[in-house]
PDB file of C-alpha atoms in Angstrom:
ATOM      1  CA  MET V  17     -19.966   2.427 -25.211  1.00  0.00           C
ATOM      2  CA  ALA V  18     -17.681   0.966 -21.487  1.00  0.00           C
ATOM      3  CA  ASN V  19     -19.680  -1.617 -21.133  1.00  0.00           C
ATOM      4  CA  ASP V  20     -21.167  -1.819 -17.661  1.00  0.00           C
ATOM      5  CA  LYS V  21     -20.104  -5.235 -16.789  1.00  0.00           C
ATOM      6  CA  LEU V  22     -17.131  -3.169 -15.789  1.00  0.00           C
ATOM      7  CA  ARG V  23     -18.763  -0.267 -14.082  1.00  0.00           C
ATOM      8  CA  LEU V  24     -17.803   0.424 -10.706  1.00  0.00           C
ATOM      9  CA  GLY V  25     -19.564   3.306  -8.640  1.00  0.00           C
ATOM     10  CA  ALA V  26     -21.950   5.795  -8.697  1.00  0.00           C
ATOM     11  CA  GLY V  27     -22.649   9.451  -9.522  1.00  0.00           C
ATOM     12  CA  GLU V  28     -19.000  11.062  -9.536  1.00  0.00           C
ATOM     13  CA  HIS V  29     -17.471   7.928  -8.727  1.00  0.00           C
ATOM     14  CA  THR V  30     -18.472   6.076 -10.970  1.00  0.00           C
ATOM     15  CA  TYR V  31     -15.592   4.590 -13.005  1.00  0.00           C
ATOM     16  CA  GLU V  32     -14.699   1.810 -15.525  1.00  0.00           C
ATOM     17  CA  ALA V  33     -12.347  -1.454 -14.263  1.00  0.00           C
ATOM     18  CA  HIS V  34      -9.660  -1.996 -17.004  1.00  0.00           C
ATOM     19  CA  HIS V  35      -8.549  -5.355 -15.902  1.00  0.00           C
ATOM     20  CA  ASP V  36      -5.128  -6.032 -16.433  1.00  0.00           C
ATOM     21  CA  TRP V  37      -3.232  -2.538 -17.171  1.00  0.00           C
ATOM     22  CA  GLY V  38       0.003  -2.232 -18.658  1.00  0.00           C
ATOM     23  CA  ASP V  39       2.371  -4.386 -21.439  1.00  0.00           C
ATOM     24  CA  PRO V  40       4.979  -5.354 -19.555  1.00  0.00           C
ATOM     25  CA  PRO V  41       7.575  -7.281 -21.585  1.00  0.00           C
ATOM     26  CA  ASP V  42       8.343 -11.395 -22.498  1.00  0.00           C
ATOM     27  CA  ARG V  43      11.317 -10.810 -19.119  1.00  0.00           C
ATOM     28  CA  ILE V  44       8.937 -10.609 -16.095  1.00  0.00           C
ATOM     29  CA  ARG V  45       6.020 -12.445 -15.101  1.00  0.00           C
ATOM     30  CA  TRP V  46       3.785 -10.693 -12.388  1.00  0.00           C
ATOM     31  CA  GLY V  47       4.799 -12.294  -8.816  1.00  0.00           C
ATOM     32  CA  ASN V  48       2.117 -10.362  -7.354  1.00  0.00           C
ATOM     33  CA  CYS V  49       1.416  -7.162  -7.129  1.00  0.00           C
ATOM     34  CA  HIS V  50       1.358  -5.922  -3.693  1.00  0.00           C
ATOM     35  CA  ALA V  51       1.956  -1.685  -4.273  1.00  0.00           C
ATOM     36  CA  VAL V  52       1.662   0.992  -6.993  1.00  0.00           C
ATOM     37  CA  GLN V  53       1.710   4.752  -7.066  1.00  0.00           C
ATOM     38  CA  VAL V  54       1.882   7.729  -9.817  1.00  0.00           C
ATOM     39  CA  ASP V  55       4.828  10.412  -9.975  1.00  0.00           C
ATOM     40  CA  ARG V  56       4.077  14.227 -11.112  1.00  0.00           C
ATOM     41  CA  GLN V  57       5.137  12.354 -14.299  1.00  0.00           C
ATOM     42  CA  GLY V  58       2.352  10.967 -14.220  1.00  0.00           C
ATOM     43  CA  LEU V  59       4.472   8.209 -14.431  1.00  0.00           C
ATOM     44  CA  VAL V  60       2.795   4.765 -13.520  1.00  0.00           C
ATOM     45  CA  TYR V  61       5.469   2.049 -10.241  1.00  0.00           C
ATOM     46  CA  VAL V  62       4.371  -1.677  -9.698  1.00  0.00           C
ATOM     47  CA  HIS V  63       6.022  -3.131  -6.586  1.00  0.00           C
ATOM     48  CA  HIS V  64       5.491  -7.221  -7.114  1.00  0.00           C
ATOM     49  CA  THR V  65       7.300  -9.929  -5.568  1.00  0.00           C
ATOM     50  CA  VAL V  66       8.300 -11.338  -9.021  1.00  0.00           C
ATOM     51  CA  HIS V  67       6.622 -14.973  -9.610  1.00  0.00           C
ATOM     52  CA  GLU V  68       9.263 -18.002 -10.167  1.00  0.00           C
ATOM     53  CA  SER V  69       8.766 -18.348 -13.673  1.00  0.00           C
ATOM     54  CA  SER V  70       9.756 -15.064 -15.072  1.00  0.00           C
ATOM     55  CA  GLU V  71      13.173 -14.044 -16.588  1.00  0.00           C
ATOM     56  CA  SER V  72      14.470 -11.486 -15.016  1.00  0.00           C
ATOM     57  CA  ASP V  73      13.738 -10.503 -11.140  1.00  0.00           C
ATOM     58  CA  HIS V  74      13.317  -6.024 -10.811  1.00  0.00           C
ATOM     59  CA  ALA V  75      10.588  -6.232  -8.806  1.00  0.00           C
ATOM     60  CA  VAL V  76       9.984  -2.442 -10.177  1.00  0.00           C
ATOM     61  CA  VAL V  77       8.348  -1.841 -12.532  1.00  0.00           C
ATOM     62  CA  VAL V  78       7.162   1.059 -14.894  1.00  0.00           C
ATOM     63  CA  PHE V  79       4.662   2.230 -16.922  1.00  0.00           C
ATOM     64  CA  ASP V  80       3.992   5.292 -19.021  1.00  0.00           C
ATOM     65  CA  PRO V  81       0.344   6.970 -18.065  1.00  0.00           C
ATOM     66  CA  THR V  82      -1.141   4.788 -21.204  1.00  0.00           C
ATOM     67  CA  GLY V  83       0.705   1.973 -20.596  1.00  0.00           C
ATOM     68  CA  SER V  84       3.623   1.322 -22.283  1.00  0.00           C
ATOM     69  CA  PHE V  85       7.163  -0.170 -20.480  1.00  0.00           C
ATOM     70  CA  VAL V  86       9.293   2.470 -19.688  1.00  0.00           C
ATOM     71  CA  THR V  87      11.057   0.227 -17.523  1.00  0.00           C
ATOM     72  CA  SER V  88      12.515  -1.956 -14.703  1.00  0.00           C
ATOM     73  CA  TRP V  89      14.587  -1.946 -11.600  1.00  0.00           C
ATOM     74  CA  GLY V  90      14.740  -3.329  -8.481  1.00  0.00           C
ATOM     75  CA  SER V  91      16.382  -7.200  -7.634  1.00  0.00           C
ATOM     76  CA  GLN V  92      17.165  -6.303  -4.247  1.00  0.00           C
ATOM     77  CA  PHE V  93      13.519  -6.206  -3.616  1.00  0.00           C
ATOM     78  CA  ALA V  94      12.771  -9.596  -5.800  1.00  0.00           C
ATOM     79  CA  GLY V  95      10.012 -12.010  -2.392  1.00  0.00           C
ATOM     80  CA  GLY V  96      10.259  -9.170  -0.849  1.00  0.00           C
ATOM     81  CA  ALA V  97       8.281  -6.186  -1.773  1.00  0.00           C
ATOM     82  CA  HIS V  98       4.771  -5.241   0.138  1.00  0.00           C
ATOM     83  CA  GLY V  99       5.288  -0.916   1.189  1.00  0.00           C
ATOM     84  CA  MET V 100       5.788   1.514  -1.502  1.00  0.00           C
ATOM     85  CA  GLN V 101       5.271   5.054  -0.998  1.00  0.00           C
ATOM     86  CA  LEU V 102       6.310   7.971  -3.617  1.00  0.00           C
ATOM     87  CA  VAL V 103       7.232  11.055  -1.409  1.00  0.00           C
ATOM     88  CA  ARG V 104       7.826  14.703  -2.540  1.00  0.00           C
ATOM     89  CA  GLU V 105      10.664  16.530  -0.400  1.00  0.00           C
ATOM     90  CA  GLY V 106      10.602  19.795  -2.344  1.00  0.00           C
ATOM     91  CA  GLY V 107      11.092  19.513  -6.109  1.00  0.00           C
ATOM     92  CA  ASP V 108      12.069  16.324  -6.284  1.00  0.00           C
ATOM     93  CA  GLU V 109      10.810  13.033  -6.089  1.00  0.00           C
ATOM     94  CA  PHE V 110      11.784   9.619  -3.909  1.00  0.00           C
ATOM     95  CA  LEU V 111      10.109   6.116  -3.067  1.00  0.00           C
ATOM     96  CA  TYR V 112      10.386   4.245   0.184  1.00  0.00           C
ATOM     97  CA  PHE V 113       9.947   0.535   0.327  1.00  0.00           C
ATOM     98  CA  CYS V 114       9.141  -2.408   2.812  1.00  0.00           C
ATOM     99  CA  ASP V 115      10.565  -5.301   2.009  1.00  0.00           C
ATOM    100  CA  ILE V 116       9.292  -8.396   3.757  1.00  0.00           C
ATOM    101  CA  ARG V 117      12.081 -10.307   3.257  1.00  0.00           C
ATOM    102  CA  ARG V 118      14.728  -8.605   4.287  1.00  0.00           C
ATOM    103  CA  SER V 119      13.289  -6.971   7.182  1.00  0.00           C
ATOM    104  CA  ILE V 120      13.911  -3.247   6.208  1.00  0.00           C
ATOM    105  CA  VAL V 121      13.061  -0.467   4.405  1.00  0.00           C
ATOM    106  CA  GLN V 122      14.611   1.274   2.642  1.00  0.00           C
ATOM    107  CA  LYS V 123      14.582   4.981   0.143  1.00  0.00           C
ATOM    108  CA  THR V 124      15.358   5.629  -3.216  1.00  0.00           C
ATOM    109  CA  ASP V 125      15.090   7.888  -6.171  1.00  0.00           C
ATOM    110  CA  LEU V 126      13.180   6.483  -8.545  1.00  0.00           C
ATOM    111  CA  SER V 127      15.859   5.196 -11.027  1.00  0.00           C
ATOM    112  CA  GLY V 128      16.709   3.164  -7.929  1.00  0.00           C
ATOM    113  CA  ASN V 129      19.412   4.423  -6.227  1.00  0.00           C
ATOM    114  CA  VAL V 130      19.264   3.590  -2.451  1.00  0.00           C
ATOM    115  CA  LEU V 131      19.759   6.611  -0.080  1.00  0.00           C
ATOM    116  CA  LEU V 132      18.553   5.591   2.922  1.00  0.00           C
ATOM    117  CA  THR V 133      17.609   1.494   4.503  1.00  0.00           C
ATOM    118  CA  LEU V 134      16.447   1.354   8.262  1.00  0.00           C
ATOM    119  CA  GLY V 135      17.037  -2.259   9.296  1.00  0.00           C
ATOM    120  CA  PHE V 136      15.816  -3.945  12.759  1.00  0.00           C
ATOM    121  CA  PRO V 137      15.079  -1.039  15.651  1.00  0.00           C
ATOM    122  CA  SER V 138      17.376  -2.506  17.908  1.00  0.00           C
ATOM    123  CA  GLU V 139      16.964   1.289  19.726  1.00  0.00           C
ATOM    124  CA  SER V 140      13.378   0.705  20.861  1.00  0.00           C
ATOM    125  CA  PRO V 141      12.663  -0.824  24.095  1.00  0.00           C
ATOM    126  CA  ALA V 142       9.713  -2.363  22.497  1.00  0.00           C
ATOM    127  CA  TYR V 143      11.530  -4.856  20.547  1.00  0.00           C
ATOM    128  CA  GLU V 144      12.968  -9.032  21.989  1.00  0.00           C
ATOM    129  CA  ARG V 145      16.777  -8.118  22.236  1.00  0.00           C
ATOM    130  CA  ASP V 146      17.663 -11.656  21.516  1.00  0.00           C
ATOM    131  CA  GLU V 147      19.627 -12.077  17.418  1.00  0.00           C
ATOM    132  CA  ALA V 148      18.117 -15.141  16.675  1.00  0.00           C
ATOM    133  CA  ARG V 149      14.559 -13.116  17.108  1.00  0.00           C
ATOM    134  CA  ARG V 150      15.003 -10.219  14.882  1.00  0.00           C
ATOM    135  CA  THR V 151      13.574 -10.580  11.638  1.00  0.00           C
ATOM    136  CA  ALA V 152      10.782 -12.762  12.952  1.00  0.00           C
ATOM    137  CA  ASN V 153       9.444  -9.785  15.461  1.00  0.00           C
ATOM    138  CA  TRP V 154       9.851  -7.223  12.130  1.00  0.00           C
ATOM    139  CA  LYS V 155       8.684  -6.761   8.997  1.00  0.00           C
ATOM    140  CA  PRO V 156       7.810  -3.399   8.204  1.00  0.00           C
ATOM    141  CA  THR V 157       4.998  -3.656   5.730  1.00  0.00           C
ATOM    142  CA  ASN V 158       4.523   0.112   5.429  1.00  0.00           C
ATOM    143  CA  LEU V 159       5.108   3.601   5.720  1.00  0.00           C
ATOM    144  CA  ALA V 160       4.621   7.515   5.806  1.00  0.00           C
ATOM    145  CA  VAL V 161       6.409  10.616   6.117  1.00  0.00           C
ATOM    146  CA  ALA V 162       5.374  13.798   8.168  1.00  0.00           C
ATOM    147  CA  SER V 163       6.194  17.407   6.738  1.00  0.00           C
ATOM    148  CA  SER V 164       8.800  17.418   8.998  1.00  0.00           C
ATOM    149  CA  GLY V 165      10.650  14.595   7.272  1.00  0.00           C
ATOM    150  CA  ASP V 166       9.796  11.784  10.115  1.00  0.00           C
ATOM    151  CA  ILE V 167       9.190   8.776   9.016  1.00  0.00           C
ATOM    152  CA  TYR V 168       6.392   6.452  10.750  1.00  0.00           C
ATOM    153  CA  VAL V 169       7.108   3.355   9.921  1.00  0.00           C
ATOM    154  CA  ALA V 170       3.750   0.489  10.188  1.00  0.00           C
ATOM    155  CA  ASP V 171       5.867  -3.090  11.516  1.00  0.00           C
ATOM    156  CA  GLY V 172       2.636  -4.953  10.177  1.00  0.00           C
ATOM    157  CA  TYR V 173       3.245  -8.640   9.893  1.00  0.00           C
ATOM    158  CA  GLY V 174       6.558  -8.361  12.752  1.00  0.00           C
ATOM    159  CA  SER V 175       5.335  -7.007  16.739  1.00  0.00           C
ATOM    160  CA  SER V 176       2.331  -4.404  15.053  1.00  0.00           C
ATOM    161  CA  PHE V 177       4.042  -0.643  15.958  1.00  0.00           C
ATOM    162  CA  VAL V 178       5.156   2.045  15.333  1.00  0.00           C
ATOM    163  CA  VAL V 179       8.035   2.766  14.709  1.00  0.00           C
ATOM    164  CA  VAL V 180       9.347   6.453  14.173  1.00  0.00           C
ATOM    165  CA  TYR V 181      12.944   8.538  13.121  1.00  0.00           C
ATOM    166  CA  ASP V 182      13.624  11.145  11.615  1.00  0.00           C
ATOM    167  CA  ARG V 183      14.253  12.152   8.542  1.00  0.00           C
ATOM    168  CA  ASN V 184      18.642  11.569   8.570  1.00  0.00           C
ATOM    169  CA  GLY V 185      17.606   7.953  10.262  1.00  0.00           C
ATOM    170  CA  ARG V 186      16.920   8.052  14.199  1.00  0.00           C
ATOM    171  CA  TYR V 187      15.002   6.529  16.320  1.00  0.00           C
ATOM    172  CA  LYS V 188      12.406   8.904  18.319  1.00  0.00           C
ATOM    173  CA  THR V 189       9.762   7.068  19.296  1.00  0.00           C
ATOM    174  CA  THR V 190       7.474   4.078  19.065  1.00  0.00           C
ATOM    175  CA  PHE V 191       3.971   3.029  20.059  1.00  0.00           C
ATOM    176  CA  GLY V 192       0.837   0.468  19.014  1.00  0.00           C
ATOM    177  CA  GLY V 193       1.392  -2.731  19.168  1.00  0.00           C
ATOM    178  CA  GLY V 194      -0.795  -5.432  21.686  1.00  0.00           C
ATOM    179  CA  MET V 195      -2.032  -7.343  18.752  1.00  0.00           C
ATOM    180  CA  THR V 196      -5.768  -5.974  21.251  1.00  0.00           C
ATOM    181  CA  GLU V 197      -8.623  -4.472  20.184  1.00  0.00           C
ATOM    182  CA  GLU V 198      -7.627  -1.456  22.697  1.00  0.00           C
ATOM    183  CA  ALA V 199      -7.825   2.233  21.411  1.00  0.00           C
ATOM    184  CA  GLY V 200      -4.025   2.875  21.227  1.00  0.00           C
ATOM    185  CA  LYS V 201      -3.506  -0.597  20.663  1.00  0.00           C
ATOM    186  CA  LEU V 202      -2.396  -2.829  17.023  1.00  0.00           C
ATOM    187  CA  ASN V 203      -2.636  -6.013  15.780  1.00  0.00           C
ATOM    188  CA  CYS V 204      -1.402  -5.477  11.632  1.00  0.00           C
ATOM    189  CA  PRO V 205      -0.893  -2.405  11.356  1.00  0.00           C
ATOM    190  CA  HIS V 206      -1.045  -3.200   7.477  1.00  0.00           C
ATOM    191  CA  GLY V 207      -1.095  -0.214   6.022  1.00  0.00           C
ATOM    192  CA  ILE V 208      -0.295   3.892   7.566  1.00  0.00           C
ATOM    193  CA  ALA V 209      -0.896   7.413   5.869  1.00  0.00           C
ATOM    194  CA  ILE V 210      -0.449  10.723   7.319  1.00  0.00           C
ATOM    195  CA  ASP V 211      -3.478  12.123   6.997  1.00  0.00           C
ATOM    196  CA  ALA V 212      -4.653  16.564   6.658  1.00  0.00           C
ATOM    197  CA  ARG V 213      -7.789  16.445   5.126  1.00  0.00           C
ATOM    198  CA  SER V 214      -8.829  18.728   8.819  1.00  0.00           C
ATOM    199  CA  GLY V 215      -5.698  20.725   8.673  1.00  0.00           C
ATOM    200  CA  GLN V 216      -4.132  19.276  11.083  1.00  0.00           C
ATOM    201  CA  GLU V 217      -1.728  16.447  10.322  1.00  0.00           C
ATOM    202  CA  GLU V 218      -2.358  13.313  11.715  1.00  0.00           C
ATOM    203  CA  VAL V 219      -1.285   9.440  11.702  1.00  0.00           C
ATOM    204  CA  LEU V 220      -3.821   7.391  10.500  1.00  0.00           C
ATOM    205  CA  VAL V 221      -3.275   3.568  10.299  1.00  0.00           C
ATOM    206  CA  ALA V 222      -4.503  -0.054   8.676  1.00  0.00           C
ATOM    207  CA  ASP V 223      -5.988  -1.355  12.058  1.00  0.00           C
ATOM    208  CA  ARG V 224      -6.128  -5.305   9.963  1.00  0.00           C
ATOM    209  CA  ALA V 225      -6.285  -7.799  11.981  1.00  0.00           C
ATOM    210  CA  ASN V 226      -9.145  -5.438  14.136  1.00  0.00           C
ATOM    211  CA  ASN V 227     -10.451  -4.456  10.783  1.00  0.00           C
ATOM    212  CA  ARG V 228     -10.503  -1.273  12.093  1.00  0.00           C
ATOM    213  CA  LEU V 229      -9.022   2.653  10.723  1.00  0.00           C
ATOM    214  CA  GLN V 230      -7.083   3.600  13.898  1.00  0.00           C
ATOM    215  CA  TYR V 231      -5.942   7.817  13.677  1.00  0.00           C
ATOM    216  CA  PHE V 232      -3.285   9.870  16.603  1.00  0.00           C
ATOM    217  CA  ASP V 233      -1.144  12.431  16.884  1.00  0.00           C
ATOM    218  CA  LEU V 234       2.347  12.607  15.335  1.00  0.00           C
ATOM    219  CA  ASP V 235       3.602  11.871  19.337  1.00  0.00           C
ATOM    220  CA  GLY V 236       1.136   8.233  18.846  1.00  0.00           C
ATOM    221  CA  ASN V 237      -1.399   9.155  20.920  1.00  0.00           C
ATOM    222  CA  HIS V 238      -5.182   7.139  20.302  1.00  0.00           C
ATOM    223  CA  LEU V 239      -7.647   9.465  18.690  1.00  0.00           C
ATOM    224  CA  ARG V 240     -10.335   8.254  17.303  1.00  0.00           C
ATOM    225  CA  PHE V 241     -11.819   5.169  15.376  1.00  0.00           C
ATOM    226  CA  ALA V 242     -13.309   4.790  11.737  1.00  0.00           C
ATOM    227  CA  GLU V 243     -15.331   2.037  10.369  1.00  0.00           C
ATOM    228  CA  GLY V 244     -16.610   0.561   6.855  1.00  0.00           C
ATOM    229  CA  VAL V 245     -13.812  -1.671   6.032  1.00  0.00           C
ATOM    230  CA  ASP V 246     -13.224  -4.950   4.977  1.00  0.00           C
ATOM    231  CA  LEU V 247      -8.880  -5.572   6.591  1.00  0.00           C
ATOM    232  CA  PRO V 248      -7.334  -2.209   5.440  1.00  0.00           C
ATOM    233  CA  CYS V 249      -4.816  -3.148   3.975  1.00  0.00           C
ATOM    234  CA  HIS V 250      -3.341   0.887   2.867  1.00  0.00           C
ATOM    235  CA  PHE V 251      -4.160   4.538   1.680  1.00  0.00           C
ATOM    236  CA  ASP V 252      -3.884   7.208  -0.182  1.00  0.00           C
ATOM    237  CA  PHE V 253      -6.219  10.465  -1.104  1.00  0.00           C
ATOM    238  CA  GLY V 254      -7.677  12.686  -3.904  1.00  0.00           C
ATOM    239  CA  ALA V 255      -7.418  15.799  -5.265  1.00  0.00           C
ATOM    240  CA  ASP V 256     -10.732  16.591  -4.014  1.00  0.00           C
ATOM    241  CA  GLY V 257     -10.413  15.015   0.181  1.00  0.00           C
ATOM    242  CA  VAL V 258     -11.993  11.247  -1.082  1.00  0.00           C
ATOM    243  CA  LEU V 259      -9.820   8.509   0.896  1.00  0.00           C
ATOM    244  CA  LEU V 260      -8.469   5.382  -0.875  1.00  0.00           C
ATOM    245  CA  ILE V 261      -8.746   2.302   1.066  1.00  0.00           C
ATOM    246  CA  PRO V 262      -7.886  -1.293  -0.421  1.00  0.00           C
ATOM    247  CA  ASP V 263      -9.744  -3.676   1.300  1.00  0.00           C
ATOM    248  CA  LEU V 264      -8.266  -7.306   1.313  1.00  0.00           C
ATOM    249  CA  ALA V 265     -10.941  -9.105   1.316  1.00  0.00           C
ATOM    250  CA  ALA V 266     -12.288  -8.087  -2.306  1.00  0.00           C
ATOM    251  CA  ARG V 267     -13.290  -4.861  -2.535  1.00  0.00           C
ATOM    252  CA  VAL V 268     -11.796  -0.557  -2.147  1.00  0.00           C
ATOM    253  CA  THR V 269     -13.854   1.596  -0.312  1.00  0.00           C
ATOM    254  CA  LEU V 270     -13.782   4.985  -1.130  1.00  0.00           C
ATOM    255  CA  MET V 271     -14.523   7.393   2.077  1.00  0.00           C
ATOM    256  CA  ASP V 272     -15.223  11.772   2.133  1.00  0.00           C
ATOM    257  CA  ARG V 273     -13.756  14.336   4.305  1.00  0.00           C
ATOM    258  CA  ASP V 274     -15.080  12.497   7.521  1.00  0.00           C
ATOM    259  CA  ASN V 275     -14.815   9.291   6.872  1.00  0.00           C
ATOM    260  CA  GLN V 276     -18.432   7.890   5.421  1.00  0.00           C
ATOM    261  CA  VAL V 277     -18.477   5.625   2.982  1.00  0.00           C
ATOM    262  CA  ILE V 278     -19.124   6.951  -0.257  1.00  0.00           C
ATOM    263  CA  ALA V 279     -18.566   3.223  -2.332  1.00  0.00           C
ATOM    264  CA  HIS V 280     -17.265  -0.131  -2.121  1.00  0.00           C
ATOM    265  CA  LEU V 281     -15.640  -0.393  -5.694  1.00  0.00           C
ATOM    266  CA  GLY V 282     -16.219  -3.986  -7.347  1.00  0.00           C
ATOM    267  CA  GLU V 283     -17.073  -6.251  -4.748  1.00  0.00           C
ATOM    268  CA  GLY V 284     -16.048  -9.733  -5.131  1.00  0.00           C
ATOM    269  CA  LEU V 285     -16.810 -13.162  -3.889  1.00  0.00           C
ATOM    270  CA  PRO V 286     -16.147 -14.452  -0.107  1.00  0.00           C
ATOM    271  CA  ASP V 287     -13.870 -17.284  -1.137  1.00  0.00           C
ATOM    272  CA  TYR V 288     -11.349 -14.647  -2.263  1.00  0.00           C
ATOM    273  CA  ARG V 289      -8.554 -16.102  -0.589  1.00  0.00           C
ATOM    274  CA  GLU V 290      -8.935 -19.459  -2.527  1.00  0.00           C
ATOM    275  CA  ARG V 291      -9.901 -17.850  -5.413  1.00  0.00           C
ATOM    276  CA  ARG V 292      -6.892 -16.256  -5.766  1.00  0.00           C
ATOM    277  CA  LEU V 293      -5.205 -18.894  -6.618  1.00  0.00           C
ATOM    278  CA  LEU V 294      -6.907 -19.868  -9.764  1.00  0.00           C
ATOM    279  CA  HIS V 295      -6.212 -18.775 -13.421  1.00  0.00           C
ATOM    280  CA  ARG V 296      -8.045 -15.506 -14.653  1.00  0.00           C
ATOM    281  CA  GLU V 297     -11.168 -17.596 -16.217  1.00  0.00           C
ATOM    282  CA  HIS V 298     -11.987 -17.589 -12.243  1.00  0.00           C
ATOM    283  CA  PHE V 299     -11.955 -14.119 -11.551  1.00  0.00           C
ATOM    284  CA  LEU V 300     -15.487 -12.646 -12.497  1.00  0.00           C
ATOM    285  CA  PRO V 301     -14.998  -9.354 -15.081  1.00  0.00           C
ATOM    286  CA  GLY V 302     -15.230  -5.783 -12.055  1.00  0.00           C
ATOM    287  CA  LYS V 303     -15.164  -7.635  -9.558  1.00  0.00           C
ATOM    288  CA  PHE V 304     -11.832  -7.520  -7.736  1.00  0.00           C
ATOM    289  CA  VAL V 305     -10.285 -10.250  -5.818  1.00  0.00           C
ATOM    290  CA  CYS V 306      -8.028  -9.280  -3.333  1.00  0.00           C
ATOM    291  CA  PRO V 307      -6.408  -5.706  -3.588  1.00  0.00           C
ATOM    292  CA  HIS V 308      -3.511  -4.793  -1.756  1.00  0.00           C
ATOM    293  CA  GLY V 309      -2.844  -1.540  -2.840  1.00  0.00           C
ATOM    294  CA  ALA V 310      -4.011   1.486  -4.334  1.00  0.00           C
ATOM    295  CA  CYS V 311      -3.633   4.876  -5.765  1.00  0.00           C
ATOM    296  CA  PHE V 312      -5.068   7.903  -7.449  1.00  0.00           C
ATOM    297  CA  ASP V 313      -3.582   9.769 -10.490  1.00  0.00           C
ATOM    298  CA  HIS V 314      -3.642  12.879 -11.317  1.00  0.00           C
ATOM    299  CA  ASP V 315      -7.002  12.905 -13.188  1.00  0.00           C
ATOM    300  CA  GLY V 316      -8.948  10.935 -10.663  1.00  0.00           C
ATOM    301  CA  ASN V 317      -8.845   7.362 -11.642  1.00  0.00           C
ATOM    302  CA  ILE V 318      -7.667   4.842  -9.567  1.00  0.00           C
ATOM    303  CA  PHE V 319      -4.596   1.852  -9.863  1.00  0.00           C
ATOM    304  CA  VAL V 320      -5.496  -1.000  -7.889  1.00  0.00           C
ATOM    305  CA  ALA V 321      -3.112  -3.766  -6.656  1.00  0.00           C
ATOM    306  CA  GLU V 322      -3.705  -7.026  -6.107  1.00  0.00           C
ATOM    307  CA  TRP V 323      -2.742  -9.876  -3.959  1.00  0.00           C
ATOM    308  CA  VAL V 324      -3.043 -12.907  -7.187  1.00  0.00           C
ATOM    309  CA  GLU V 325      -1.154 -15.829  -8.121  1.00  0.00           C
ATOM    310  CA  ILE V 326       0.131 -14.168 -10.888  1.00  0.00           C
ATOM    311  CA  GLY V 327      -0.971 -10.008  -9.915  1.00  0.00           C
ATOM    312  CA  ARG V 328      -3.678  -8.302 -11.465  1.00  0.00           C
ATOM    313  CA  LEU V 329      -2.502  -4.363 -11.792  1.00  0.00           C
ATOM    314  CA  THR V 330      -6.490  -2.840 -12.769  1.00  0.00           C
ATOM    315  CA  LYS V 331      -6.590   0.713 -13.534  1.00  0.00           C
ATOM    316  CA  LEU V 332     -10.514   2.158 -12.771  1.00  0.00           C
ATOM    317  CA  ALA V 333     -10.534   4.822 -15.485  1.00  0.00           C
ATOM    318  CA  ARG V 334     -13.234   7.992 -13.698  1.00  0.00           C
ATOM    319  CA  ILE V 335     -15.681   7.850 -15.704  1.00  0.00           C
TER     320      ILE V 335
END
């Protein structure tokens, strides 16, 4: 029988929390766990910054659906691992990464071979031309890819713009920025997704510092807001149209197709920023500390990657 203390949610959205899921080898010690994705085979990819005490500097760790270690790679992302998005292109799958240490975006195959690199958006008139300030002004945190292949990069820790490229990495346009609450402006666009649940693709942005979600059309024109979040970090979509949002403020939010809140899962304590630095004995069973990335698997279970020391991966098994 499941431990009721580790049950989250209600009704058809009830889950059992399995903290510290996955069995990495001793040579790998989690840094901040920033992102998690699941491929069509059910393999689970974790993107972490690599702890200073880790023998291995691999920032991408792969598990099978049971949590057994499969492989690891991605030394180049150590210290900068942030966003990670799995994208299906035709019959193939690829991973896109945001590296906040090197201030780049990279596309790889599922074995880590680099296929595309995007650096500072020098073609965008929105960005400072001063060579010495390039890194400070450009720190991409997450990205999304439209069905056209266009790549939408959220510069969450840089200048708060969304920079758009075509499938080959050619610059197209820039929108957002401003760091104000005005419609169409963004302040730490930490996460981004292409929301096609209505039958039409729209750009959904986690406007984190403004504590809201903001929708744009594919050309970057503001459409509307959605509320009910608390420092939203990123997104995923379930097969049933449920929107999954890791809220940095110690919870995971589920919304329906109309972006009405279904549940806040695992709501933790208000001291999450201090608690994230403490040892595991200070974490509460069934409660989150700092969810930073999350995704569904093919059975409707949820994986949550947390921005804590040492990083944590939780599986929410659907009951």
